[in-house]
Amino acid sequence: MKPLAVVTRSGFIECMHSGQVCVTDSNSNIIYHFGDPNTKIFLRSSAKPFIAVAFVESGAMEKFGVTLEELAVICSSHSGQEFHRNTVDSILHKLGLNEGSLQCGSAEPYNQDAVNQLIKENKSPSPLFNCCSGKHAGMLALCKYYGYSTENYIDLNHPVQQLILTTIAELIGCSTTDIIRGIDNCSVPGYMISLHQHSYLYSLLASGYSAKSKYRNSLGLINKAMRDNPRMIIGDGEFDTELMKGCASKVIGKVGDDGLYCVSIPERNMGICIKIEDGSERAVHPVIIRLLQQFGVLNDTEIENLKAWAFPTVNDHKGAVIGNIYPVFDINNPLIQDFTIGQRIE
């Protein structure tokens, strides 16, 4: 397969990253694809905004007085900064629960300052530090709203997980039996659908209140929550947040994990999904920015704001630039050349 990106050292290709891309409009029409749009992939953390649809649709948001900022953290893969943890804790407090109710497990935060603080205080991370704690708080809110047990809410057959499965199937327009389920790293069900279906979900999120879906009001509220609160979506210095801040929330960016990334483009009602096949994160950011640039979504000033992500370098241990990571696809030229390891590239 032709690569999406190559990694160079001293002007020669050292590594290549193959992958898949699908860009879809809100009518589920494929605008562009690279690779096979029917490839099945797990949604991973990119499912969170659509899990949140079940939460908003239920009425739990109003019943418990959950704010837009708190809704954003329910959709997040947060980096464990103090304001993230406090926001998740606030949701739990409104439910009459505490972090002991979270079954996501404990995980080291992405944010280095948060890691350093734990080391300084000789503490281990609690479940609040887990990047999925917001999502789990939203699931617990559904349990409390419907009167379901909070003890086993992560189980595949728990009513909340069945509700989420049904919601995602209805958003896509398929049967629940068409969605393959597995287990995500935070112990809740994960969902496998096609790349095309995946990008379609993000086109619905882009459309928001105008989406051709019975869930349009929930999608619109989630769209607003995420765009208004980019720091909540992952955190300071992380790609999702910096992408949204760098273009004044012209797009919604959401990491999936293991080389998966999704974008909603509200001005175009478009959704983008990419999957780097080897799971590498280093190819994700320049590929996403190249797509947004070639579709005319980002202007030169915004590209400049994001240049560290758009044009990543390979550095030696003294900080000198010795290579680059280049996207090598062109949406206007499907006949792009093949590349080989060891090839010189300008």
CSV table of C-alpha atoms in Angstrom, one decimal:
chain,number,residue,atom,x,y,z
A,1,MET,CA,0.0,0.0,0.0
A,2,LYS,CA,1.2,3.5,-0.7
A,3,PRO,CA,2.2,5.4,2.4
A,4,LEU,CA,0.4,8.4,3.9
A,5,ALA,CA,3.6,9.7,5.4
A,6,VAL,CA,7.4,9.0,5.3
A,7,VAL,CA,10.1,9.6,7.9
A,8,THR,CA,13.5,10.8,6.7
A,9,ARG,CA,17.0,10.8,8.1
A,10,SER,CA,19.6,13.0,6.4
A,11,GLY,CA,17.4,13.2,3.3
A,12,PHE,CA,16.6,9.5,2.9
A,13,ILE,CA,13.4,7.6,3.7
A,14,GLU,CA,14.0,5.6,6.8
A,15,CYS,CA,10.3,4.6,7.7
A,16,MET,CA,7.0,4.7,6.0
A,17,HIS,CA,3.5,4.9,7.5
A,18,SER,CA,0.6,3.4,5.6
A,19,GLY,CA,-2.9,4.2,6.5
A,20,GLN,CA,-6.5,4.8,5.5
A,21,VAL,CA,-8.5,8.0,5.1
A,22,CYS,CA,-12.2,8.7,4.6
A,23,VAL,CA,-13.9,12.1,4.3
A,24,THR,CA,-17.7,12.0,4.3
A,25,ASP,CA,-20.5,14.6,4.1
A,26,SER,CA,-23.6,14.6,6.3
A,27,ASN,CA,-25.5,12.6,3.7
A,28,SER,CA,-22.9,9.8,4.1
A,29,ASN,CA,-21.4,10.5,0.7
A,30,ILE,CA,-17.7,9.8,0.4
A,31,ILE,CA,-15.9,13.0,-0.7
A,32,TYR,CA,-12.4,11.5,-0.6
A,33,HIS,CA,-10.8,8.3,0.5
A,34,PHE,CA,-7.3,6.9,0.6
A,35,GLY,CA,-7.3,3.1,1.0
A,36,ASP,CA,-10.4,1.1,1.6
A,37,PRO,CA,-13.3,3.0,3.3
A,38,ASN,CA,-14.9,-0.3,4.2
A,39,THR,CA,-12.0,-1.2,6.5
A,40,LYS,CA,-13.3,-2.1,10.0
A,41,ILE,CA,-11.7,-0.2,12.9
A,42,PHE,CA,-12.4,0.2,16.6
A,43,LEU,CA,-13.8,3.6,17.5
A,44,ARG,CA,-11.7,3.7,20.7
A,45,SER,CA,-11.8,7.2,22.3
A,46,SER,CA,-13.3,8.8,19.2
A,47,ALA,CA,-16.6,7.2,20.3
A,48,LYS,CA,-16.9,9.5,23.3
A,49,PRO,CA,-18.9,12.3,21.6
A,50,PHE,CA,-21.5,9.7,20.5
A,51,ILE,CA,-21.5,8.0,23.9
A,52,ALA,CA,-22.3,11.5,25.1
A,53,VAL,CA,-25.3,11.7,22.8
A,54,ALA,CA,-27.0,9.0,24.9
A,55,PHE,CA,-26.3,11.0,28.0
A,56,VAL,CA,-27.7,14.3,26.6
A,57,GLU,CA,-30.6,12.6,24.9
A,58,SER,CA,-31.7,11.0,28.2
A,59,GLY,CA,-32.4,14.2,30.1
A,60,ALA,CA,-29.7,13.4,32.7
A,61,MET,CA,-27.8,16.6,31.8
A,62,GLU,CA,-30.8,18.8,32.9
A,63,LYS,CA,-31.7,16.6,35.9
A,64,PHE,CA,-28.2,16.8,37.4
A,65,GLY,CA,-27.3,20.3,36.3
A,66,VAL,CA,-24.4,19.3,34.1
A,67,THR,CA,-22.7,22.3,32.5
A,68,LEU,CA,-21.4,22.6,28.9
A,69,GLU,CA,-17.8,22.5,30.4
A,70,GLU,CA,-18.7,19.3,32.1
A,71,LEU,CA,-20.2,17.9,28.9
A,72,ALA,CA,-17.0,18.6,27.2
A,73,VAL,CA,-15.0,16.6,29.7
A,74,ILE,CA,-17.5,13.7,29.2
A,75,CYS,CA,-16.4,13.8,25.5
A,76,SER,CA,-12.7,14.1,26.3
A,77,SER,CA,-9.6,12.1,26.5
A,78,HIS,CA,-8.2,14.5,29.0
A,79,SER,CA,-4.6,14.8,30.0
A,80,GLY,CA,-5.2,14.8,33.8
A,81,GLN,CA,-4.6,18.4,34.5
A,82,GLU,CA,-6.1,19.7,37.8
A,83,PHE,CA,-9.0,21.5,36.1
A,84,HIS,CA,-9.9,18.2,34.3
A,85,ARG,CA,-9.9,16.2,37.5
A,86,ASN,CA,-11.9,18.9,39.3
A,87,THR,CA,-14.5,19.0,36.5
A,88,VAL,CA,-15.0,15.2,36.5
A,89,ASP,CA,-15.2,15.3,40.3
A,90,SER,CA,-17.8,18.0,40.1
A,91,ILE,CA,-20.0,15.7,37.9
A,92,LEU,CA,-19.6,12.9,40.4
A,93,HIS,CA,-20.5,15.2,43.3
A,94,LYS,CA,-23.7,16.1,41.5
A,95,LEU,CA,-24.6,12.4,41.2
A,96,GLY,CA,-23.9,11.8,44.9
A,97,LEU,CA,-20.9,9.7,44.0
A,98,ASN,CA,-17.1,10.0,44.3
A,99,GLU,CA,-14.2,8.7,42.3
A,100,GLY,CA,-14.5,5.3,44.0
A,101,SER,CA,-17.5,4.7,41.7
A,102,LEU,CA,-15.3,5.0,38.6
A,103,GLN,CA,-14.4,1.7,37.1
A,104,CYS,CA,-12.0,3.0,34.4
A,105,GLY,CA,-8.9,2.1,36.5
A,106,SER,CA,-6.0,4.3,37.4
A,107,ALA,CA,-3.6,5.5,34.7
A,108,GLU,CA,-0.7,7.9,34.6
A,109,PRO,CA,-1.8,11.3,33.2
A,110,TYR,CA,-0.5,12.6,29.8
A,111,ASN,CA,0.3,16.0,31.3
A,112,GLN,CA,3.9,16.1,32.5
A,113,ASP,CA,3.2,18.7,35.2
A,114,ALA,CA,0.5,16.4,36.7
A,115,VAL,CA,3.0,13.5,36.6
A,116,ASN,CA,5.7,15.6,38.3
A,117,GLN,CA,3.2,16.7,41.0
A,118,LEU,CA,2.4,13.0,41.7
A,119,ILE,CA,6.1,12.2,42.0
A,120,LYS,CA,6.7,15.2,44.2
A,121,GLU,CA,3.9,14.2,46.6
A,122,ASN,CA,4.9,10.5,46.4
A,123,LYS,CA,1.4,9.6,45.2
A,124,SER,CA,-0.1,7.2,42.7
A,125,PRO,CA,-2.6,8.4,40.2
A,126,SER,CA,-6.3,7.9,41.1
A,127,PRO,CA,-9.0,7.0,38.6
A,128,LEU,CA,-9.7,10.8,38.2
A,129,PHE,CA,-6.3,11.0,36.3
A,130,ASN,CA,-7.5,8.4,33.8
A,131,CYS,CA,-8.1,10.0,30.4
A,132,CYS,CA,-11.5,8.3,30.2
A,133,SER,CA,-12.8,9.3,33.7
A,134,GLY,CA,-15.1,11.9,32.1
A,135,LYS,CA,-16.7,9.3,29.9
A,136,HIS,CA,-17.2,7.0,32.8
A,137,ALA,CA,-18.8,9.9,34.8
A,138,GLY,CA,-21.3,10.3,32.0
A,139,MET,CA,-22.1,6.6,32.1
A,140,LEU,CA,-22.6,6.8,35.9
A,141,ALA,CA,-25.0,9.7,35.3
A,142,LEU,CA,-27.0,7.5,33.0
A,143,CYS,CA,-27.2,4.9,35.7
A,144,LYS,CA,-28.4,7.3,38.3
A,145,TYR,CA,-30.9,8.9,35.9
A,146,TYR,CA,-32.5,5.6,35.0
A,147,GLY,CA,-32.1,3.9,38.4
A,148,TYR,CA,-29.7,1.3,37.1
A,149,SER,CA,-26.9,-0.3,39.2
A,150,THR,CA,-23.6,1.6,39.2
A,151,GLU,CA,-21.8,-1.6,40.4
A,152,ASN,CA,-21.5,-3.2,37.0
A,153,TYR,CA,-22.0,-0.4,34.5
A,154,ILE,CA,-19.0,-1.4,32.4
A,155,ASP,CA,-20.5,-4.8,31.6
A,156,LEU,CA,-21.4,-5.5,27.9
A,157,ASN,CA,-25.0,-6.3,28.8
A,158,HIS,CA,-25.6,-3.5,31.3
A,159,PRO,CA,-28.6,-1.4,30.3
A,160,VAL,CA,-26.4,1.7,29.9
A,161,GLN,CA,-24.1,-0.1,27.5
A,162,GLN,CA,-27.0,-1.4,25.5
A,163,LEU,CA,-28.4,2.1,25.3
A,164,ILE,CA,-25.1,3.4,24.0
A,165,LEU,CA,-24.9,0.6,21.5
A,166,THR,CA,-28.4,1.4,20.2
A,167,THR,CA,-27.7,5.1,20.0
A,168,ILE,CA,-24.5,4.6,18.0
A,169,ALA,CA,-26.3,2.2,15.6
A,170,GLU,CA,-29.2,4.6,15.1
A,171,LEU,CA,-26.8,7.5,14.4
A,172,ILE,CA,-25.1,5.4,11.7
A,173,GLY,CA,-28.3,3.9,10.4
A,174,CYS,CA,-27.4,0.3,11.0
A,175,SER,CA,-28.5,-2.6,13.2
A,176,THR,CA,-26.8,-3.2,16.5
A,177,THR,CA,-25.8,-6.6,15.3
A,178,ASP,CA,-23.7,-4.9,12.5
A,179,ILE,CA,-21.5,-3.4,15.2
A,180,ILE,CA,-18.7,-5.6,16.5
A,181,ARG,CA,-17.9,-5.1,20.2
A,182,GLY,CA,-14.7,-5.6,22.1
A,183,ILE,CA,-13.3,-4.2,25.3
A,184,ASP,CA,-11.5,-0.8,25.4
A,185,ASN,CA,-8.5,-0.1,27.7
A,186,CYS,CA,-10.8,1.6,30.3
A,187,SER,CA,-12.8,-1.7,30.5
A,188,VAL,CA,-16.0,-0.6,28.8
A,189,PRO,CA,-17.2,-1.9,25.5
A,190,GLY,CA,-15.5,-0.7,22.3
A,191,TYR,CA,-17.2,-0.6,18.9
A,192,MET,CA,-15.9,-1.7,15.6
A,193,ILE,CA,-17.4,-0.1,12.4
A,194,SER,CA,-16.1,0.8,9.0
A,195,LEU,CA,-13.9,3.8,8.3
A,196,HIS,CA,-16.8,5.2,6.2
A,197,GLN,CA,-19.3,4.9,9.0
A,198,HIS,CA,-16.8,6.4,11.4
A,199,SER,CA,-16.3,9.5,9.2
A,200,TYR,CA,-20.0,9.8,8.8
A,201,LEU,CA,-20.5,10.0,12.6
A,202,TYR,CA,-18.1,12.9,12.6
A,203,SER,CA,-20.0,14.6,9.7
A,204,LEU,CA,-23.1,14.4,11.9
A,205,LEU,CA,-21.2,16.0,14.8
A,206,ALA,CA,-20.1,18.7,12.3
A,207,SER,CA,-23.7,19.3,11.3
A,208,GLY,CA,-24.8,19.7,14.9
A,209,TYR,CA,-28.3,21.2,15.2
A,210,SER,CA,-28.8,20.9,11.4
A,211,ALA,CA,-27.9,17.1,11.3
A,212,LYS,CA,-30.4,14.9,9.5
A,213,SER,CA,-30.9,12.8,12.6
A,214,LYS,CA,-33.4,12.6,15.4
A,215,TYR,CA,-30.4,13.2,17.7
A,216,ARG,CA,-29.7,16.7,16.1
A,217,ASN,CA,-30.3,18.7,19.3
A,218,SER,CA,-27.9,16.5,21.3
A,219,LEU,CA,-25.3,16.6,18.5
A,220,GLY,CA,-25.6,20.4,18.4
A,221,LEU,CA,-25.1,20.8,22.1
A,222,ILE,CA,-22.1,18.5,22.0
A,223,ASN,CA,-20.7,20.4,19.1
A,224,LYS,CA,-21.0,23.6,21.0
A,225,ALA,CA,-19.5,22.1,24.2
A,226,MET,CA,-16.4,20.8,22.5
A,227,ARG,CA,-15.8,23.9,20.4
A,228,ASP,CA,-16.3,26.3,23.4
A,229,ASN,CA,-14.0,24.3,25.7
A,230,PRO,CA,-11.0,23.0,23.7
A,231,ARG,CA,-8.8,22.8,26.8
A,232,MET,CA,-11.3,20.2,28.2
A,233,ILE,CA,-11.0,17.9,25.1
A,234,ILE,CA,-7.4,16.8,26.0
A,235,GLY,CA,-5.4,19.7,27.5
A,236,ASP,CA,-2.7,22.3,27.2
A,237,GLY,CA,0.0,21.4,24.7
A,238,GLU,CA,-1.8,18.4,23.3
A,239,PHE,CA,-2.9,18.2,19.7
A,240,ASP,CA,-6.7,18.2,19.9
A,241,THR,CA,-6.6,21.3,22.1
A,242,GLU,CA,-3.9,23.1,20.1
A,243,LEU,CA,-5.6,22.3,16.8
A,244,MET,CA,-8.9,23.7,17.9
A,245,LYS,CA,-7.3,26.8,19.5
A,246,GLY,CA,-5.0,27.3,16.5
A,247,CYS,CA,-8.0,27.8,14.2
A,248,ALA,CA,-10.5,29.4,16.6
A,249,SER,CA,-12.5,26.1,16.9
A,250,LYS,CA,-13.1,26.1,13.1
A,251,VAL,CA,-12.8,22.3,13.5
A,252,ILE,CA,-13.4,19.7,16.3
A,253,GLY,CA,-10.5,17.3,16.7
A,254,LYS,CA,-10.7,14.1,18.6
A,255,VAL,CA,-8.0,11.5,19.1
A,256,GLY,CA,-9.0,7.8,18.9
A,257,ASP,CA,-5.7,6.1,19.9
A,258,ASP,CA,-3.3,3.8,18.2
A,259,GLY,CA,-3.0,6.0,15.0
A,260,LEU,CA,-6.7,6.9,14.9
A,261,TYR,CA,-7.9,10.5,14.6
A,262,CYS,CA,-11.1,12.2,13.6
A,263,VAL,CA,-12.1,15.7,12.7
A,264,SER,CA,-15.5,17.5,12.3
A,265,ILE,CA,-15.6,20.5,10.0
A,266,PRO,CA,-18.8,22.4,10.9
A,267,GLU,CA,-18.5,25.0,8.1
A,268,ARG,CA,-18.6,22.1,5.6
A,269,ASN,CA,-20.7,19.5,7.5
A,270,MET,CA,-17.8,17.1,6.8
A,271,GLY,CA,-16.2,14.4,8.9
A,272,ILE,CA,-12.7,13.0,8.5
A,273,CYS,CA,-11.3,9.8,9.9
A,274,ILE,CA,-7.7,8.6,9.5
A,275,LYS,CA,-6.1,5.4,10.7
A,276,ILE,CA,-2.4,4.9,10.6
A,277,GLU,CA,-2.0,1.1,10.2
A,278,ASP,CA,1.0,0.6,12.5
A,279,GLY,CA,-0.7,2.7,15.2
A,280,SER,CA,2.0,5.4,15.1
A,281,GLU,CA,1.0,8.7,16.5
A,282,ARG,CA,3.8,10.6,14.9
A,283,ALA,CA,2.3,10.5,11.5
A,284,VAL,CA,-1.2,11.5,12.6
A,285,HIS,CA,-0.7,15.2,13.1
A,286,PRO,CA,1.0,16.1,9.8
A,287,VAL,CA,-1.5,13.9,7.9
A,288,ILE,CA,-4.5,15.6,9.5
A,289,ILE,CA,-3.1,19.1,8.9
A,290,ARG,CA,-2.3,18.3,5.3
A,291,LEU,CA,-5.9,17.1,4.7
A,292,LEU,CA,-7.3,20.3,6.3
A,293,GLN,CA,-4.9,22.4,4.2
A,294,GLN,CA,-5.7,20.6,1.0
A,295,PHE,CA,-9.5,20.9,1.6
A,296,GLY,CA,-9.0,24.6,2.1
A,297,VAL,CA,-10.1,24.5,5.8
A,298,LEU,CA,-7.0,26.0,7.3
A,299,ASN,CA,-5.4,29.2,6.0
A,300,ASP,CA,-1.7,30.1,6.0
A,301,THR,CA,-1.9,31.9,9.4
A,302,GLU,CA,-3.5,28.8,11.0
A,303,ILE,CA,-0.9,26.5,9.4
A,304,GLU,CA,1.7,28.7,10.9
A,305,ASN,CA,0.0,28.5,14.3
A,306,LEU,CA,0.2,24.7,14.0
A,307,LYS,CA,3.7,24.4,12.3
A,308,ALA,CA,5.1,22.3,15.1
A,309,TRP,CA,2.4,19.7,14.4
A,310,ALA,CA,2.3,20.2,10.6
A,311,PHE,CA,6.0,19.9,10.0
A,312,PRO,CA,7.4,17.7,12.8
A,313,THR,CA,11.2,17.0,12.8
A,314,VAL,CA,13.5,14.2,13.8
A,315,ASN,CA,16.1,15.5,16.2
A,316,ASP,CA,19.3,14.1,17.5
A,317,HIS,CA,20.0,14.0,21.3
A,318,LYS,CA,21.5,17.6,21.1
A,319,GLY,CA,18.4,18.9,19.4
A,320,ALA,CA,19.7,19.3,15.9
A,321,VAL,CA,17.3,18.6,13.1
A,322,ILE,CA,18.3,15.4,11.2
A,323,GLY,CA,15.1,14.4,9.5
A,324,ASN,CA,11.5,15.1,8.9
A,325,ILE,CA,8.0,13.5,8.8
A,326,TYR,CA,6.3,14.3,5.5
A,327,PRO,CA,2.8,13.5,4.4
A,328,VAL,CA,3.1,12.2,0.8
A,329,PHE,CA,-0.5,12.1,-0.4
A,330,ASP,CA,-2.3,14.6,-2.5
A,331,ILE,CA,-6.2,14.6,-2.6
A,332,ASN,CA,-6.0,16.1,-6.1
A,333,ASN,CA,-3.6,13.4,-7.4
A,334,PRO,CA,-4.6,9.8,-6.6
A,335,LEU,CA,-1.7,8.6,-8.9
A,336,ILE,CA,1.0,9.7,-6.4
A,337,GLN,CA,4.3,7.9,-6.8
A,338,ASP,CA,5.4,4.9,-4.9
A,339,PHE,CA,8.1,5.3,-2.2
A,340,THR,CA,10.8,2.9,-1.0
A,341,ILE,CA,13.0,2.7,2.1
A,342,GLY,CA,16.3,4.3,1.3
A,343,GLN,CA,15.0,6.5,-1.4
A,344,ARG,CA,16.3,10.1,-1.4
A,345,ILE,CA,13.5,12.6,-0.9
A,346,GLU,CA,13.7,16.4,-1.2
